[in-house]
Tab-separated table of C-alpha atoms in Angstrom:
chain	number	residue	atom	x	y	z
A	468	MET	CA	-0.158	-0.361	0.163
A	469	SER	CA	1.345	3.672	-1.204
A	470	ARG	CA	1.507	6.105	1.155
A	471	GLU	CA	0.427	9.623	0.073
A	472	GLU	CA	3.144	12.153	-0.797
A	473	HIS	CA	1.988	15.394	0.571
A	474	PRO	CA	4.157	18.523	-0.842
A	475	THR	CA	6.766	19.916	1.067
A	476	ARG	CA	6.312	23.012	1.612
A	477	ARG	CA	9.347	25.056	-0.490
A	478	SER	CA	11.460	27.857	1.083
A	479	ALA	CA	10.630	31.698	-0.173
A	480	LEU	CA	14.403	31.967	-1.091
A	481	LEU	CA	14.678	29.593	-3.867
A	482	SER	CA	11.750	31.056	-5.926
A	483	PHE	CA	12.395	31.781	-9.111
A	484	ARG	CA	11.073	35.748	-8.299
A	485	PHE	CA	13.092	36.125	-5.590
A	486	LEU	CA	16.440	34.651	-6.731
A	487	PHE	CA	16.058	36.718	-9.963
A	488	SER	CA	15.100	39.758	-8.103
A	489	ALA	CA	18.963	39.481	-5.641
A	490	ALA	CA	20.522	38.329	-8.614
A	491	LEU	CA	19.427	41.261	-11.071
A	492	GLY	CA	20.099	44.194	-7.515
A	493	SER	CA	23.430	41.714	-7.017
A	494	ALA	CA	24.712	42.520	-10.906
A	495	LEU	CA	23.442	46.283	-10.308
A	496	MET	CA	25.016	46.485	-7.235
A	497	GLY	CA	28.490	45.354	-8.700
A	498	LEU	CA	28.100	47.657	-11.451
A	499	VAL	CA	27.548	50.664	-9.389
A	500	ALA	CA	30.744	49.350	-6.952
A	501	ALA	CA	32.893	49.001	-10.219
A	502	PHE	CA	32.562	52.161	-12.623
A	503	GLY	CA	29.947	54.246	-10.581
A	504	SER	CA	31.419	57.474	-8.493
A	505	PRO	CA	31.921	57.534	-4.550
A	506	SER	CA	28.318	59.677	-4.099
A	507	ALA	CA	26.684	56.923	-6.593
A	508	GLN	CA	28.268	53.973	-4.679
A	509	LEU	CA	26.781	56.112	-0.903
A	510	ALA	CA	23.395	56.575	-2.575
A	511	CYS	CA	23.285	53.082	-3.361
A	512	LEU	CA	24.661	51.634	-0.352
A	513	GLY	CA	21.466	53.608	1.206
A	514	CYS	CA	19.211	52.544	-1.169
A	515	LEU	CA	20.120	49.099	-0.135
A	516	ILE	CA	20.262	49.535	3.428
A	517	SER	CA	16.516	50.618	2.919
A	518	VAL	CA	14.995	47.853	0.899
A	519	VAL	CA	16.658	45.267	3.186
A	520	SER	CA	15.139	47.381	6.754
A	521	GLY	CA	11.876	46.906	4.816
A	522	LEU	CA	11.940	43.934	3.879
A	523	PHE	CA	12.339	42.672	7.238
A	524	LEU	CA	9.960	45.165	9.039
A	525	ALA	CA	7.078	43.473	6.382
A	526	TYR	CA	8.858	40.140	7.658
A	527	LEU	CA	8.266	40.951	11.249
A	528	GLY	CA	4.731	41.771	10.503
A	529	GLN	CA	4.058	39.036	8.606
A	530	GLU	CA	5.236	37.004	11.471
A	531	GLU	CA	3.134	38.892	13.881
A	532	GLU	CA	-0.054	38.070	11.690
A	533	ARG	CA	0.698	34.171	11.650
A	534	GLU	CA	0.951	34.629	15.003
A	535	SER	CA	-2.190	36.355	15.680
A	536	ARG	CA	-3.806	33.489	13.121
A	537	ARG	CA	-2.297	30.480	15.500
A	538	ASN	CA	-3.260	31.615	18.893
A	539	ALA	CA	-7.050	32.651	17.431
A	540	ALA	CA	-6.741	28.985	15.961
A	541	VAL	CA	-5.499	27.643	18.836
A	542	GLU	CA	-8.216	29.712	21.316
A	543	SER	CA	-11.526	28.471	18.910
A	544	LEU	CA	-9.950	24.493	19.761
A	545	SER	CA	-9.788	25.688	23.314
A	546	VAL	CA	-13.181	25.320	23.889
A	547	PRO	CA	-14.086	21.380	22.694
A	548	LEU	CA	-10.668	20.656	24.218
A	549	ALA	CA	-11.896	21.938	28.008
A	550	LEU	CA	-15.075	20.102	26.916
A	551	ALA	CA	-13.609	16.627	26.205
A	552	GLY	CA	-12.887	15.443	29.261
A	553	ASP	CA	-17.396	15.800	30.092
A	554	PRO	CA	-18.605	13.223	27.558
A	555	ALA	CA	-21.886	14.839	28.563
A	556	VAL	CA	-21.501	18.558	27.910
A	557	PHE	CA	-19.411	17.583	24.802
A	558	ARG	CA	-21.943	15.557	23.190
A	559	VAL	CA	-24.655	18.441	23.834
A	560	TYR	CA	-21.615	21.037	22.256
A	561	ARG	CA	-21.297	18.544	19.144
A	562	CYS	CA	-25.468	19.166	18.772
A	563	LEU	CA	-24.848	22.593	18.977
A	564	CYS	CA	-22.420	22.883	16.437
A	565	ASP	CA	-24.002	20.591	13.728
A	566	GLY	CA	-27.319	22.882	14.393
A	567	LEU	CA	-25.528	26.182	14.238
A	568	LEU	CA	-24.113	25.011	10.954
A	569	ALA	CA	-27.140	24.203	9.868
A	570	VAL	CA	-28.797	27.822	10.346
A	571	ALA	CA	-25.845	29.540	9.193
A	572	GLN	CA	-26.469	27.111	5.468
A	573	LEU	CA	-30.003	28.303	5.499
A	574	PRO	CA	-31.072	31.666	2.606
A	575	GLY	CA	-30.950	35.052	3.866
A	576	GLY	CA	-34.226	36.806	4.860
A	577	ILE	CA	-37.124	36.990	7.631
A	578	LEU	CA	-36.883	33.219	8.394
A	579	ARG	CA	-32.917	33.294	8.987
A	580	GLU	CA	-33.359	36.487	11.348
A	581	ALA	CA	-36.097	34.599	13.331
A	582	VAL	CA	-33.477	32.069	13.715
A	583	VAL	CA	-30.835	33.892	14.695
A	584	GLN	CA	-32.875	35.792	17.020
A	585	LYS	CA	-34.202	32.712	18.753
A	586	LEU	CA	-30.626	32.188	18.503
A	587	GLU	CA	-29.785	35.094	20.975
A	588	SER	CA	-32.554	34.179	23.335
A	589	VAL	CA	-30.623	30.629	24.232
A	590	THR	CA	-27.559	32.069	24.463
A	591	GLY	CA	-29.182	34.313	27.744
A	592	GLN	CA	-30.561	30.815	28.600
A	593	VAL	CA	-27.400	28.725	28.110
A	594	ALA	CA	-25.135	31.735	30.086
A	595	GLU	CA	-27.860	31.858	32.943
A	596	LEU	CA	-27.750	28.083	32.933
A	597	GLY	CA	-23.798	28.791	33.329
A	598	GLU	CA	-24.260	30.899	36.245
A	599	GLY	CA	-25.984	28.121	37.944
A	600	ARG	CA	-29.592	29.668	37.655
A	601	MET	CA	-32.223	27.098	36.687
A	602	THR	CA	-36.156	28.744	34.742
A	603	PHE	CA	-39.055	25.663	34.792
A	604	ALA	CA	-41.649	28.395	33.017
A	605	LEU	CA	-45.328	26.816	32.400
A	606	THR	CA	-44.509	23.468	33.182
A	607	GLU	CA	-44.209	21.126	36.343
A	608	GLY	CA	-41.164	19.134	35.066
A	609	TRP	CA	-39.133	21.434	37.492
A	610	ARG	CA	-40.552	18.462	40.034
A	611	THR	CA	-38.225	15.916	38.871
A	612	VAL	CA	-34.799	17.917	39.509
A	613	TYR	CA	-36.961	19.107	43.429
A	614	GLU	CA	-37.764	15.325	43.754
A	615	ARG	CA	-33.683	14.047	43.131
A	616	LEU	CA	-32.438	17.395	45.147
A	617	LEU	CA	-34.718	16.002	48.228
A	618	LEU	CA	-33.563	12.210	47.989
A	619	SER	CA	-30.161	13.237	46.726
A	620	PRO	CA	-27.055	11.262	49.216
A	621	GLY	CA	-25.908	13.746	51.127
A	622	LEU	CA	-28.571	16.074	52.023
A	623	LYS	CA	-29.331	16.422	55.544
A	624	SER	CA	-31.947	19.378	55.931
A	625	TYR	CA	-34.847	20.739	53.551
A	626	ARG	CA	-36.448	24.141	55.015
A	627	SER	CA	-39.625	25.485	53.084
A	628	VAL	CA	-41.569	27.782	52.833
A	629	ALA	CA	-45.379	27.046	51.060
A	630	TRP	CA	-47.372	29.927	50.592
A	631	VAL	CA	-50.752	28.730	50.530
A	632	ARG	CA	-53.645	30.704	49.335
A	633	THR	CA	-55.927	27.555	48.207
A	634	LYS	CA	-57.000	24.387	49.348
A	635	ASP	CA	-56.484	22.984	46.465
A	636	TYR	CA	-52.261	23.782	47.274
A	637	TRP	CA	-50.321	20.777	45.749
A	638	GLN	CA	-53.628	19.133	45.928
A	639	ASP	CA	-53.089	17.370	42.412
A	640	ALA	CA	-51.814	14.175	40.989
A	641	PRO	CA	-47.512	15.967	40.765
A	642	GLY	CA	-48.118	18.194	43.892
A	643	ARG	CA	-49.218	14.101	46.069
A	644	GLU	CA	-45.985	12.989	44.369
A	645	SER	CA	-43.619	15.797	45.430
A	646	MET	CA	-45.239	15.053	49.354
A	647	ARG	CA	-44.730	11.476	48.272
A	648	ALA	CA	-41.023	12.668	48.067
A	649	ASN	CA	-40.770	14.863	51.015
A	650	PHE	CA	-42.149	11.950	52.868
A	651	GLU	CA	-39.454	9.577	51.421
A	652	ALA	CA	-36.845	12.006	52.252
A	653	VAL	CA	-37.435	12.367	55.819
A	654	ASN	CA	-37.810	8.368	56.269
A	655	ARG	CA	-34.222	8.797	54.659
A	656	GLY	CA	-33.247	11.048	57.856
A	657	VAL	CA	-33.180	14.346	55.853
A	658	VAL	CA	-34.891	16.950	58.644
A	659	ILE	CA	-37.566	19.163	56.935
A	660	GLU	CA	-38.876	22.110	58.499
A	661	ARG	CA	-41.987	23.610	56.190
A	662	ILE	CA	-42.827	26.817	57.471
A	663	VAL	CA	-46.951	27.218	55.885
A	664	ILE	CA	-48.189	30.663	55.429
A	665	LEU	CA	-52.083	30.798	55.139
A	666	SER	CA	-54.416	33.462	53.315
A	667	ASP	CA	-57.299	34.517	55.522
A	668	SER	CA	-59.730	32.469	54.055
A	669	LEU	CA	-58.043	29.514	54.992
A	670	TRP	CA	-57.368	30.763	58.768
A	671	PRO	CA	-59.500	33.423	59.558
A	672	SER	CA	-58.013	36.062	62.205
A	673	GLU	CA	-60.889	34.932	64.935
A	674	ALA	CA	-59.931	31.202	64.527
A	675	SER	CA	-58.273	29.476	66.545
A	676	ALA	CA	-56.336	27.613	63.677
A	677	PRO	CA	-56.418	26.881	59.934
A	678	SER	CA	-60.210	25.635	58.584
A	679	SER	CA	-61.025	22.386	57.748
A	680	ASN	CA	-60.669	22.466	54.117
A	681	ILE	CA	-56.580	22.605	54.919
A	682	ARG	CA	-56.352	21.117	58.077
A	683	PRO	CA	-55.850	17.530	56.582
A	684	TRP	CA	-52.679	18.345	54.649
A	685	LEU	CA	-51.326	19.721	57.510
A	686	LYS	CA	-51.991	17.673	59.783
A	687	GLU	CA	-50.764	14.949	57.217
A	688	GLN	CA	-47.452	16.489	56.987
A	689	HIS	CA	-46.871	16.832	60.791
A	690	GLY	CA	-47.988	13.206	61.182
A	691	ARG	CA	-45.133	12.155	58.955
A	692	GLY	CA	-42.266	13.758	60.391
A	693	VAL	CA	-42.533	16.884	58.826
A	694	ARG	CA	-41.995	19.956	61.259
A	695	VAL	CA	-44.997	22.269	60.335
A	696	SER	CA	-44.955	25.800	61.301
A	697	ILE	CA	-47.487	28.321	60.286
A	698	VAL	CA	-48.331	32.118	60.152
A	699	ARG	CA	-51.192	34.226	59.041
A	700	GLU	CA	-50.716	36.487	55.754
A	701	VAL	CA	-51.540	39.169	57.608
A	702	GLU	CA	-48.741	38.570	60.233
A	703	ILE	CA	-45.878	39.565	57.916
A	704	GLU	CA	-48.100	41.588	55.717
A	705	ARG	CA	-45.061	45.019	56.663
A	706	GLU	CA	-42.156	42.133	55.114
A	707	PRO	CA	-43.359	41.515	51.594
A	708	ASP	CA	-40.379	39.585	50.869
A	709	LEU	CA	-41.168	36.827	52.908
A	710	PHE	CA	-44.107	36.307	51.210
A	711	THR	CA	-42.294	33.703	48.636
A	712	ASP	CA	-42.696	29.503	48.056
A	713	THR	CA	-39.042	28.682	48.855
A	714	GLY	CA	-37.385	25.819	49.266
A	715	ILE	CA	-33.490	25.599	50.304
A	716	TYR	CA	-31.779	22.523	49.872
A	717	GLY	CA	-28.669	22.427	52.928
A	718	THR	CA	-26.523	24.729	51.343
A	719	LYS	CA	-26.879	23.275	47.708
A	720	ALA	CA	-29.206	25.543	46.655
A	721	VAL	CA	-32.314	27.626	46.526
A	722	GLY	CA	-36.077	26.954	44.256
A	723	VAL	CA	-38.724	29.477	43.984
A	724	GLN	CA	-41.569	28.582	43.132
A	725	GLU	CA	-44.641	31.137	41.479
A	726	LEU	CA	-48.248	30.222	41.045
A	727	ASP	CA	-50.798	31.350	39.841
A	728	GLU	CA	-54.611	32.308	41.494
A	729	ALA	CA	-55.333	28.633	41.420
A	730	SER	CA	-51.969	27.408	42.827
A	731	ARG	CA	-50.805	26.326	39.440
A	732	THR	CA	-47.339	26.557	38.558
A	733	LEU	CA	-46.019	29.863	36.104
A	734	LYS	CA	-42.359	29.614	37.198
A	735	PHE	CA	-39.869	27.783	38.905
A	736	THR	CA	-36.264	28.588	39.759
A	737	LEU	CA	-33.431	26.930	40.642
A	738	ASP	CA	-30.084	29.124	42.202
A	739	LEU	CA	-26.514	27.314	42.648
A	740	ASP	CA	-25.522	30.126	44.002
A	741	PRO	CA	-24.268	30.156	47.331
A	742	GLN	CA	-25.046	34.061	48.125
A	743	SER	CA	-28.771	33.517	47.299
A	744	VAL	CA	-28.597	30.244	49.420
A	745	GLY	CA	-27.343	32.893	51.606
A	746	GLU	CA	-30.849	35.309	51.624
A	747	ALA	CA	-32.792	32.788	51.374
A	748	GLU	CA	-32.233	31.396	54.349
A	749	GLU	CA	-31.600	34.799	56.126
A	750	ARG	CA	-35.786	35.466	54.893
A	751	TRP	CA	-36.531	31.830	56.569
A	752	LYS	CA	-35.346	32.696	59.602
A	753	ARG	CA	-37.137	36.059	59.688
A	754	LEU	CA	-40.116	34.966	58.534
A	755	ARG	CA	-39.766	31.490	61.988
A	756	LEU	CA	-39.989	34.632	64.250
A	757	TYR	CA	-43.653	35.262	63.675
A	758	ALA	CA	-44.395	31.512	62.813
A	759	ARG	CA	-45.982	28.736	65.508
A	760	ALA	CA	-46.014	25.417	65.615
A	761	PHE	CA	-48.815	23.152	63.796
A	762	GLU	CA	-50.235	20.589	66.696
């Protein structure tokens, strides 16, 4: 089997143009040196020095340009090389690259502009993920991550704030499944503390205990080992930043859930930033001052 022969790079010093120019220049210099006056010889020498200096500077400029191209090539390779050690992320990177190549081949026009605009929004989402923040909008898919975090090895505590405005809070199938994950986590030794903020309709100011519409849900958690505390909305109305559905997964992450009036999920944001976790912990401790244990 014969090997494919690769053409070797030839030095520019051996090119016809360079050799012809050098020979012609040398001949002219020789004639001037032999027959020219001293002033002509001096002028010719000055021209020679200028030409050589110009060639040298041009060479340096070309070297800088080549170095810049080499650095750009190495930099373009740095991303895939850095990701090569993580097969899962590298697989996603390859898929993204394939998609971008396909987009680059689309014909120009309104459709291509719309695709590029969509890609720009995707880059924002990727940057958000890189900062350790994930957002789930108008979907219950976040509960999968929620349950996996609750049952993850090493989790010792989970502090939750449930802002309950209707009796339907977490009463649908996904909500009940998440409650079962809570009970399983308790059985595995995770300390779960939940502060429940109740609306006036679920805990009227004149009543000594929450209404029967929500009491079974509270009682079930209390009976299964969740440390439940309760507080009325009116008691914390001067601290509006405490009105939030929050879950603090030890020191790992904090999740914030936004609900509509029917207690359906609008958005769930999971944040791994230690500062965000610390701020959520500080709010939880402030809310704890208003709450009382459910019995």
